[in-house]
Coordinates of C-alpha atoms in Angstrom, one line a residue:
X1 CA 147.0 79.1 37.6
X2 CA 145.2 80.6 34.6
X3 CA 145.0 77.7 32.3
X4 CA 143.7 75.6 35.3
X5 CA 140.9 78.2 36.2
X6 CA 140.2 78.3 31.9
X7 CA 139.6 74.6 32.3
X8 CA 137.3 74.2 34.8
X9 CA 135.5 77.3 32.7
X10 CA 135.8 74.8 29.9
X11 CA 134.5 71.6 31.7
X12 CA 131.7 73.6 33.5
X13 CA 130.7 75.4 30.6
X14 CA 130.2 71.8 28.7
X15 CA 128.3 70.2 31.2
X16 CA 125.7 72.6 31.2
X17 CA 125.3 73.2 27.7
X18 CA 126.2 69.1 27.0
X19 CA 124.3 67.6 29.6
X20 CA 122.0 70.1 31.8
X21 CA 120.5 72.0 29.1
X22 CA 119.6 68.5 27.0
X23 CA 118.0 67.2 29.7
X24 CA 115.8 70.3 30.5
X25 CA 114.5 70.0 27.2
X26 CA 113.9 66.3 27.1
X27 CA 111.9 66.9 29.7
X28 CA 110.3 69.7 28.9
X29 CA 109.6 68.2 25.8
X30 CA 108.0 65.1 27.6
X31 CA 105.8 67.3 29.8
X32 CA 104.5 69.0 26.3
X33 CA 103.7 65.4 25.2
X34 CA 102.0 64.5 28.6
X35 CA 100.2 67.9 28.3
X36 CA 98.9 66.5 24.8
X37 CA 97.5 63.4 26.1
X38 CA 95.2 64.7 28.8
X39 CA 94.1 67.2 26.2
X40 CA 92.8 64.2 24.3
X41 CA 91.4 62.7 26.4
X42 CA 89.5 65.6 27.9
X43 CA 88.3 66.0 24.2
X44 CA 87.2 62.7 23.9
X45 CA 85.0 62.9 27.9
X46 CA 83.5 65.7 26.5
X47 CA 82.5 64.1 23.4
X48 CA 81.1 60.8 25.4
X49 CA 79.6 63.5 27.5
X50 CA 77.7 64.6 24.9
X51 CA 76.8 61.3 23.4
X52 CA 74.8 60.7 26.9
X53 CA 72.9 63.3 26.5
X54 CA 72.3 63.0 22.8
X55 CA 68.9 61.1 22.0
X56 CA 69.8 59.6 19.0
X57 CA 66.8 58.6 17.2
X58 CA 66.9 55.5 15.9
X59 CA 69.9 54.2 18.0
X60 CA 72.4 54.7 15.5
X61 CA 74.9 57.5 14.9
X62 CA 76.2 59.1 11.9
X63 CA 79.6 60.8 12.0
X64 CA 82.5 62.1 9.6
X65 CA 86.3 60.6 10.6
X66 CA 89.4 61.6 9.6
X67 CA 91.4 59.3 8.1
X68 CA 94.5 61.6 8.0
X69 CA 95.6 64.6 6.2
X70 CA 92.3 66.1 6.7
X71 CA 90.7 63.5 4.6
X72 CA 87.4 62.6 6.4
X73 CA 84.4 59.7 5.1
X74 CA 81.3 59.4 6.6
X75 CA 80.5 56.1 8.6
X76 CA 77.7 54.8 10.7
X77 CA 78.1 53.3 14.1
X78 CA 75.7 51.2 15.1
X79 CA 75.8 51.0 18.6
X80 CA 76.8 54.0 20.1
X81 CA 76.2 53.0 23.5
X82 CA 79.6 51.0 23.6
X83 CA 83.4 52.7 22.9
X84 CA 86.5 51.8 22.9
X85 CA 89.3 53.8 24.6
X86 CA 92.8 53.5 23.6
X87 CA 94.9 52.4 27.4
X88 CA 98.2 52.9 26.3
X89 CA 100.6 50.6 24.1
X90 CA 98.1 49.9 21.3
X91 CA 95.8 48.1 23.4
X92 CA 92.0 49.7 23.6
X93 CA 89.3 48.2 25.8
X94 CA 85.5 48.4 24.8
X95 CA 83.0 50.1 27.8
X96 CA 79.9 51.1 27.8
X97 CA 80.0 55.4 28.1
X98 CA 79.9 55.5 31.8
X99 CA 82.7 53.0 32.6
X100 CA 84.9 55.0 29.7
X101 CA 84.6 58.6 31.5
X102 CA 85.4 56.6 35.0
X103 CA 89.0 55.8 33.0
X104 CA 89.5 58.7 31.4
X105 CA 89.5 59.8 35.0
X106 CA 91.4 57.9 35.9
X107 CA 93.8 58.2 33.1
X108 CA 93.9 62.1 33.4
X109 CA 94.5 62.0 36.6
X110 CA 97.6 59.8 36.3
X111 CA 99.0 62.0 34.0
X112 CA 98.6 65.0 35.8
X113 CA 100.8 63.4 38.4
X114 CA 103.3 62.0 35.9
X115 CA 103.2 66.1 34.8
X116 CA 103.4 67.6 38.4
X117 CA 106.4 64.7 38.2
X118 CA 108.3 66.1 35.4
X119 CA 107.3 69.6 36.3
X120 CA 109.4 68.7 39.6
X121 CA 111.9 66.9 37.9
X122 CA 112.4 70.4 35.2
X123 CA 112.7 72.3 38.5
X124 CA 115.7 71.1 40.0
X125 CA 117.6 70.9 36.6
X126 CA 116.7 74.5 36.4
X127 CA 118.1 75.0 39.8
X128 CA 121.1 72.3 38.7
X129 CA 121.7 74.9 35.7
X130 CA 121.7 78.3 38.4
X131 CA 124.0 76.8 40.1
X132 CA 126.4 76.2 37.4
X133 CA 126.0 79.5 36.4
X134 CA 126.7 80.8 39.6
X135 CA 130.3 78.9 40.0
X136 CA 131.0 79.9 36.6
X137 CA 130.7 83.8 37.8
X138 CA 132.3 83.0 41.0
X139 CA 135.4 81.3 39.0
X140 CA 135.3 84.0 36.0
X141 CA 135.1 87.0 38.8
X142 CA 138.1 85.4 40.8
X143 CA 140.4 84.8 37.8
X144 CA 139.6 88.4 37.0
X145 CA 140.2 89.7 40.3
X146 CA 143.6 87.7 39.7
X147 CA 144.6 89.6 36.8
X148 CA 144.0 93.0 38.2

């Protein structure tokens, strides 16, 4: 009766660690990700934000960007009344600065439901995992109650 009690031990013991606690993290990890993406974009409203209220003087702004690595060139845009705002998959549209705040918006907005999403979804793994722990103590308990 032992060895039957040691292998459901066994099995449980690998299902949380093989498959409960990997996808706890994936998730986690995806939230982190989603997290990311709204910061972005909150960066980038902000920035637009401040462009409308900027009077720039001749119509034309001058900025650094960073090519990577922290390796940034100067460049001139000459209409700075018009952006373009990356929509997901590699595909950016170009708006004027009002329509681009309206979809970052909307944009963040999705996300933060795709988060409250995965934030739900980490939840019941974490419950998934307490119970697992809990039938573990219940079976380790009773086999040690056995032996006594």
């Amino acid at each position: 009766m032992g060895d039957a009690v040691d292998e459901k031990v066994r099995k449980y013991e690998e299902f949380l660690n093989e498959r409960l606690k990997r996808d706890l993290q994936k998730v986690l990890t995806a939230r982190e990700a989603v997290y990311a993406d709204i910061a972005d974009y909150l960066l980038l409203k902000s920035t637009i934000e401040q462009l409308q209220i900027a009077e720039l003087p001749k119509g034309e702004l001058r900025t650094k960007v960073d090519l990577g690595c922290n390796f940034y060139v100067q460049a001139k845009v000459q209409n700075p009344k018009r952006v373009f705002v990356a929509v997901g998959f590699g595909f950016f549209v170009e708006c004027t600065l009002d329509e681009a705040v309206d979809l970052i918006d909307k944009r963040v907005s999705l996300l933060n439901k795709n988060c409250e999403k995965l934030t739900e979804d980490s939840a019941k793994i974490k419950a998934n995992i307490r119970v697992v722990l809990e039938g573990l103590g219940e079976l380790q308990f009773g086999q040690r109650k056995e032996a006594e």
